[in-house]
PDB file of C-alpha atoms in Angstrom:
ATOM      1  CA  UNK O   1     201.043-187.355  40.915  1.00 84.00           C
ATOM      2  CA  UNK O   2     202.470-184.285  42.466  1.00 85.00           C
ATOM      3  CA  UNK O   3     205.869-184.716  44.050  1.00 89.00           C
ATOM      4  CA  UNK O   4     207.540-183.559  46.259  1.00 91.00           C
ATOM      5  CA  UNK O   5     204.659-182.869  48.589  1.00 94.00           C
ATOM      6  CA  UNK O   6     204.277-179.711  50.621  1.00 96.00           C
ATOM      7  CA  UNK O   7     203.432-180.768  54.230  1.00 97.00           C
ATOM      8  CA  UNK O   8     202.836-179.193  57.644  1.00 98.00           C
ATOM      9  CA  UNK O   9     203.326-180.590  61.104  1.00 97.00           C
ATOM     10  CA  UNK O  10     200.574-180.954  63.730  1.00 97.00           C
ATOM     11  CA  UNK O  11     201.569-177.839  65.621  1.00 97.00           C
ATOM     12  CA  UNK O  12     201.528-175.561  62.575  1.00 98.00           C
ATOM     13  CA  UNK O  13     199.365-172.485  63.346  1.00 98.00           C
ATOM     14  CA  UNK O  14     196.082-172.371  61.365  1.00 98.00           C
ATOM     15  CA  UNK O  15     196.873-168.890  59.879  1.00 98.00           C
ATOM     16  CA  UNK O  16     200.205-170.222  58.616  1.00 98.00           C
ATOM     17  CA  UNK O  17     198.471-173.268  57.004  1.00 98.00           C
ATOM     18  CA  UNK O  18     195.903-170.978  55.342  1.00 98.00           C
ATOM     19  CA  UNK O  19     198.686-168.631  54.114  1.00 98.00           C
ATOM     20  CA  UNK O  20     200.583-171.709  52.695  1.00 98.00           C
ATOM     21  CA  UNK O  21     197.540-172.965  50.801  1.00 97.00           C
ATOM     22  CA  UNK O  22     196.981-169.523  49.284  1.00 97.00           C
ATOM     23  CA  UNK O  23     200.628-168.898  48.429  1.00 97.00           C
ATOM     24  CA  UNK O  24     201.140-172.291  46.810  1.00 95.00           C
ATOM     25  CA  UNK O  25     197.716-172.234  45.139  1.00 93.00           C
ATOM     26  CA  UNK O  26     196.783-175.644  46.573  1.00 93.00           C
ATOM     27  CA  UNK O  27     193.570-176.647  48.287  1.00 92.00           C
ATOM     28  CA  UNK O  28     194.920-179.024  50.962  1.00 95.00           C
ATOM     29  CA  UNK O  29     198.105-180.115  52.690  1.00 96.00           C
ATOM     30  CA  UNK O  30     199.036-183.350  54.440  1.00 97.00           C
ATOM     31  CA  UNK O  31     199.862-183.154  58.137  1.00 98.00           C
ATOM     32  CA  UNK O  32     202.888-185.296  59.127  1.00 96.00           C
ATOM     33  CA  UNK O  33     204.257-186.363  62.476  1.00 94.00           C
ATOM     34  CA  UNK O  34     207.927-186.011  63.599  1.00 92.00           C
ATOM     35  CA  UNK O  35     208.816-189.147  61.547  1.00 90.00           C
ATOM     36  CA  UNK O  36     207.159-187.869  58.327  1.00 90.00           C
ATOM     37  CA  UNK O  37     204.205-190.255  58.556  1.00 92.00           C
ATOM     38  CA  UNK O  38     200.797-188.821  57.375  1.00 95.00           C
ATOM     39  CA  UNK O  39     198.541-188.290  60.330  1.00 96.00           C
ATOM     40  CA  UNK O  40     195.936-186.089  58.738  1.00 96.00           C
ATOM     41  CA  UNK O  41     195.075-183.634  56.002  1.00 97.00           C
ATOM     42  CA  UNK O  42     193.984-179.964  56.204  1.00 98.00           C
ATOM     43  CA  UNK O  43     191.908-178.721  53.353  1.00 96.00           C
ATOM     44  CA  UNK O  44     190.342-175.372  52.682  1.00 96.00           C
ATOM     45  CA  UNK O  45     187.026-176.867  53.771  1.00 96.00           C
ATOM     46  CA  UNK O  46     188.614-177.900  57.168  1.00 97.00           C
ATOM     47  CA  UNK O  47     189.878-174.381  57.647  1.00 97.00           C
ATOM     48  CA  UNK O  48     186.492-172.894  56.949  1.00 97.00           C
ATOM     49  CA  UNK O  49     184.397-175.459  58.835  1.00 97.00           C
ATOM     50  CA  UNK O  50     186.404-176.155  61.996  1.00 96.00           C
ATOM     51  CA  UNK O  51     187.746-173.973  64.787  1.00 96.00           C
ATOM     52  CA  UNK O  52     191.174-174.491  66.250  1.00 97.00           C
ATOM     53  CA  UNK O  53     194.581-172.919  66.499  1.00 98.00           C
ATOM     54  CA  UNK O  54     196.748-175.627  65.032  1.00 98.00           C
ATOM     55  CA  UNK O  55     196.678-178.038  62.088  1.00 98.00           C
ATOM     56  CA  UNK O  56     195.958-180.872  64.549  1.00 98.00           C
ATOM     57  CA  UNK O  57     192.868-179.092  65.735  1.00 98.00           C
ATOM     58  CA  UNK O  58     191.291-178.764  62.317  1.00 98.00           C
ATOM     59  CA  UNK O  59     192.740-181.633  60.255  1.00 98.00           C
ATOM     60  CA  UNK O  60     190.755-184.568  58.915  1.00 96.00           C
ATOM     61  CA  UNK O  61     192.250-187.712  60.446  1.00 95.00           C
ATOM     62  CA  UNK O  62     190.544-190.370  58.422  1.00 91.00           C
ATOM     63  CA  UNK O  63     192.856-190.056  55.466  1.00 93.00           C
ATOM     64  CA  UNK O  64     192.464-192.430  52.560  1.00 93.00           C
ATOM     65  CA  UNK O  65     195.769-193.128  50.821  1.00 94.00           C
ATOM     66  CA  UNK O  66     197.171-195.236  47.966  1.00 95.00           C
ATOM     67  CA  UNK O  67     200.561-196.819  47.408  1.00 95.00           C
ATOM     68  CA  UNK O  68     202.976-195.926  44.552  1.00 91.00           C
ATOM     69  CA  UNK O  69     201.910-199.163  42.886  1.00 91.00           C
ATOM     70  CA  UNK O  70     198.188-198.391  42.843  1.00 92.00           C
ATOM     71  CA  UNK O  71     196.661-198.424  39.380  1.00 86.00           C
ATOM     72  CA  UNK O  72     195.408-195.100  38.059  1.00 83.00           C
ATOM     73  CA  UNK O  73     191.924-196.567  37.544  1.00 85.00           C
ATOM     74  CA  UNK O  74     191.805-197.603  41.239  1.00 91.00           C
ATOM     75  CA  UNK O  75     192.861-194.136  42.291  1.00 90.00           C
ATOM     76  CA  UNK O  76     190.185-192.666  40.034  1.00 88.00           C
ATOM     77  CA  UNK O  77     187.557-194.964  41.524  1.00 91.00           C
ATOM     78  CA  UNK O  78     188.576-193.841  45.090  1.00 92.00           C
ATOM     79  CA  UNK O  79     188.313-190.166  44.147  1.00 92.00           C
ATOM     80  CA  UNK O  80     184.880-190.702  42.699  1.00 91.00           C
ATOM     81  CA  UNK O  81     183.363-193.186  45.094  1.00 91.00           C
ATOM     82  CA  UNK O  82     184.593-191.496  48.227  1.00 91.00           C
ATOM     83  CA  UNK O  83     183.931-188.061  46.840  1.00 90.00           C
ATOM     84  CA  UNK O  84     187.414-186.797  47.727  1.00 91.00           C
ATOM     85  CA  UNK O  85     189.625-184.453  45.850  1.00 91.00           C
ATOM     86  CA  UNK O  86     193.024-185.930  46.575  1.00 93.00           C
ATOM     87  CA  UNK O  87     194.828-188.948  47.994  1.00 94.00           C
ATOM     88  CA  UNK O  88     198.267-189.167  49.460  1.00 95.00           C
ATOM     89  CA  UNK O  89     200.636-191.681  47.790  1.00 95.00           C
ATOM     90  CA  UNK O  90     202.711-193.738  50.200  1.00 95.00           C
ATOM     91  CA  UNK O  91     205.763-195.972  49.879  1.00 93.00           C
ATOM     92  CA  UNK O  92     205.517-197.849  53.161  1.00 89.00           C
ATOM     93  CA  UNK O  93     204.931-195.061  55.699  1.00 87.00           C
ATOM     94  CA  UNK O  94     206.811-192.528  53.572  1.00 90.00           C
ATOM     95  CA  UNK O  95     204.768-189.862  51.783  1.00 95.00           C
ATOM     96  CA  UNK O  96     206.015-189.704  48.151  1.00 94.00           C
ATOM     97  CA  UNK O  97     203.264-187.785  46.375  1.00 94.00           C
ATOM     98  CA  UNK O  98     199.661-186.739  46.092  1.00 94.00           C
ATOM     99  CA  UNK O  99     197.200-187.731  43.394  1.00 93.00           C
ATOM    100  CA  UNK O 100     194.493-185.200  42.800  1.00 91.00           C
ATOM    101  CA  UNK O 101     191.457-185.201  40.563  1.00 89.00           C
ATOM    102  CA  UNK O 102     193.324-182.777  38.249  1.00 85.00           C
ATOM    103  CA  UNK O 103     196.176-185.339  37.872  1.00 84.00           C
ATOM    104  CA  UNK O 104     193.719-187.954  36.682  1.00 84.00           C
ATOM    105  CA  UNK O 105     192.069-185.484  34.344  1.00 81.00           C
ATOM    106  CA  UNK O 106     195.463-184.605  32.827  1.00 75.00           C
ATOM    107  CA  UNK O 107     196.140-188.292  32.308  1.00 73.00           C
ATOM    108  CA  UNK O 108     192.824-188.829  30.576  1.00 73.00           C
ATOM    109  CA  UNK O 109     193.756-186.080  28.065  1.00 76.00           C
ATOM    110  CA  UNK O 110     197.357-187.279  27.362  1.00 83.00           C
ATOM    111  CA  UNK O 111     197.336-189.154  24.068  1.00 88.00           C
ATOM    112  CA  UNK O 112     200.092-190.999  22.169  1.00 91.00           C
ATOM    113  CA  UNK O 113     199.781-191.672  18.418  1.00 94.00           C
ATOM    114  CA  UNK O 114     201.552-194.548  16.702  1.00 95.00           C
ATOM    115  CA  UNK O 115     203.545-193.257  13.731  1.00 95.00           C
ATOM    116  CA  UNK O 116     203.128-196.616  11.968  1.00 96.00           C
ATOM    117  CA  UNK O 117     199.360-197.171  12.076  1.00 95.00           C
ATOM    118  CA  UNK O 118     197.891-194.050  13.698  1.00 93.00           C
ATOM    119  CA  UNK O 119     196.437-195.891  16.742  1.00 93.00           C
ATOM    120  CA  UNK O 120     195.904-193.441  19.646  1.00 91.00           C
ATOM    121  CA  UNK O 121     196.562-194.589  23.207  1.00 90.00           C
ATOM    122  CA  UNK O 122     195.836-192.577  26.354  1.00 84.00           C
ATOM    123  CA  UNK O 123     198.260-192.628  29.340  1.00 80.00           C
ATOM    124  CA  UNK O 124     201.111-190.931  31.096  1.00 77.00           C
ATOM    125  CA  UNK O 125     203.704-192.776  29.008  1.00 83.00           C
ATOM    126  CA  UNK O 126     203.762-194.258  25.569  1.00 89.00           C
ATOM    127  CA  UNK O 127     202.837-197.981  25.655  1.00 92.00           C
ATOM    128  CA  UNK O 128     205.674-200.542  25.286  1.00 94.00           C
ATOM    129  CA  UNK O 129     203.985-201.782  22.114  1.00 95.00           C
ATOM    130  CA  UNK O 130     201.170-200.595  19.923  1.00 95.00           C
ATOM    131  CA  UNK O 131     197.970-202.593  20.594  1.00 95.00           C
ATOM    132  CA  UNK O 132     197.113-202.546  16.917  1.00 95.00           C
ATOM    133  CA  UNK O 133     200.350-203.031  14.898  1.00 96.00           C
ATOM    134  CA  UNK O 134     202.815-203.932  17.761  1.00 96.00           C
ATOM    135  CA  UNK O 135     205.222-201.095  16.948  1.00 95.00           C
ATOM    136  CA  UNK O 136     207.618-200.261  19.798  1.00 95.00           C
ATOM    137  CA  UNK O 137     207.237-197.317  22.210  1.00 93.00           C
ATOM    138  CA  UNK O 138     209.844-195.241  20.256  1.00 95.00           C
ATOM    139  CA  UNK O 139     207.284-195.065  17.411  1.00 95.00           C
ATOM    140  CA  UNK O 140     204.779-193.134  19.458  1.00 95.00           C
ATOM    141  CA  UNK O 141     204.537-189.317  19.471  1.00 93.00           C
ATOM    142  CA  UNK O 142     202.845-187.274  22.256  1.00 91.00           C
ATOM    143  CA  UNK O 143     199.799-185.490  20.811  1.00 87.00           C
ATOM    144  CA  UNK O 144     199.256-181.888  21.821  1.00 74.00           C
ATOM    145  CA  UNK O 145     195.899-181.432  23.542  1.00 64.00           C
ATOM    146  CA  UNK O 146     193.393-179.241  21.768  1.00 59.00           C
ATOM    147  CA  UNK O 147     193.211-175.624  23.015  1.00 56.00           C
ATOM    148  CA  UNK O 148     190.986-175.226  26.101  1.00 56.00           C
ATOM    149  CA  UNK O 149     191.584-178.763  27.483  1.00 51.00           C
TER     150      UNK O 149
END
């Protein structure tokens, strides 16, 4: 998950939104109301495909989101089944992050090796216990990904 999240308000001019995406090297930005609630999303596609002068004019309003408690596998499923590139992460109505396809890919390549038995486990954090020998989390070492991954 990427946090904190770069956002724009509904009245942000389209050229400013486009410049923000380019400067920050991101492909979309959530649109928030005066209270910080997500009301839409402006992607590069939206900027290319729709005409308008503000973020509100070009944003996608049917935003699919997840909560901070959503399982990674469920987020992956949403990204694949809905053919979307990112989902906002909410805590109540508050935007706390964005999970993108690249975040899930990074998670799939993060491996932890048990120093006791050599068992390899994938995930953002080392497991509490080794599934094979039951060693504790402090016995796991983060494995460096191979070059090019």
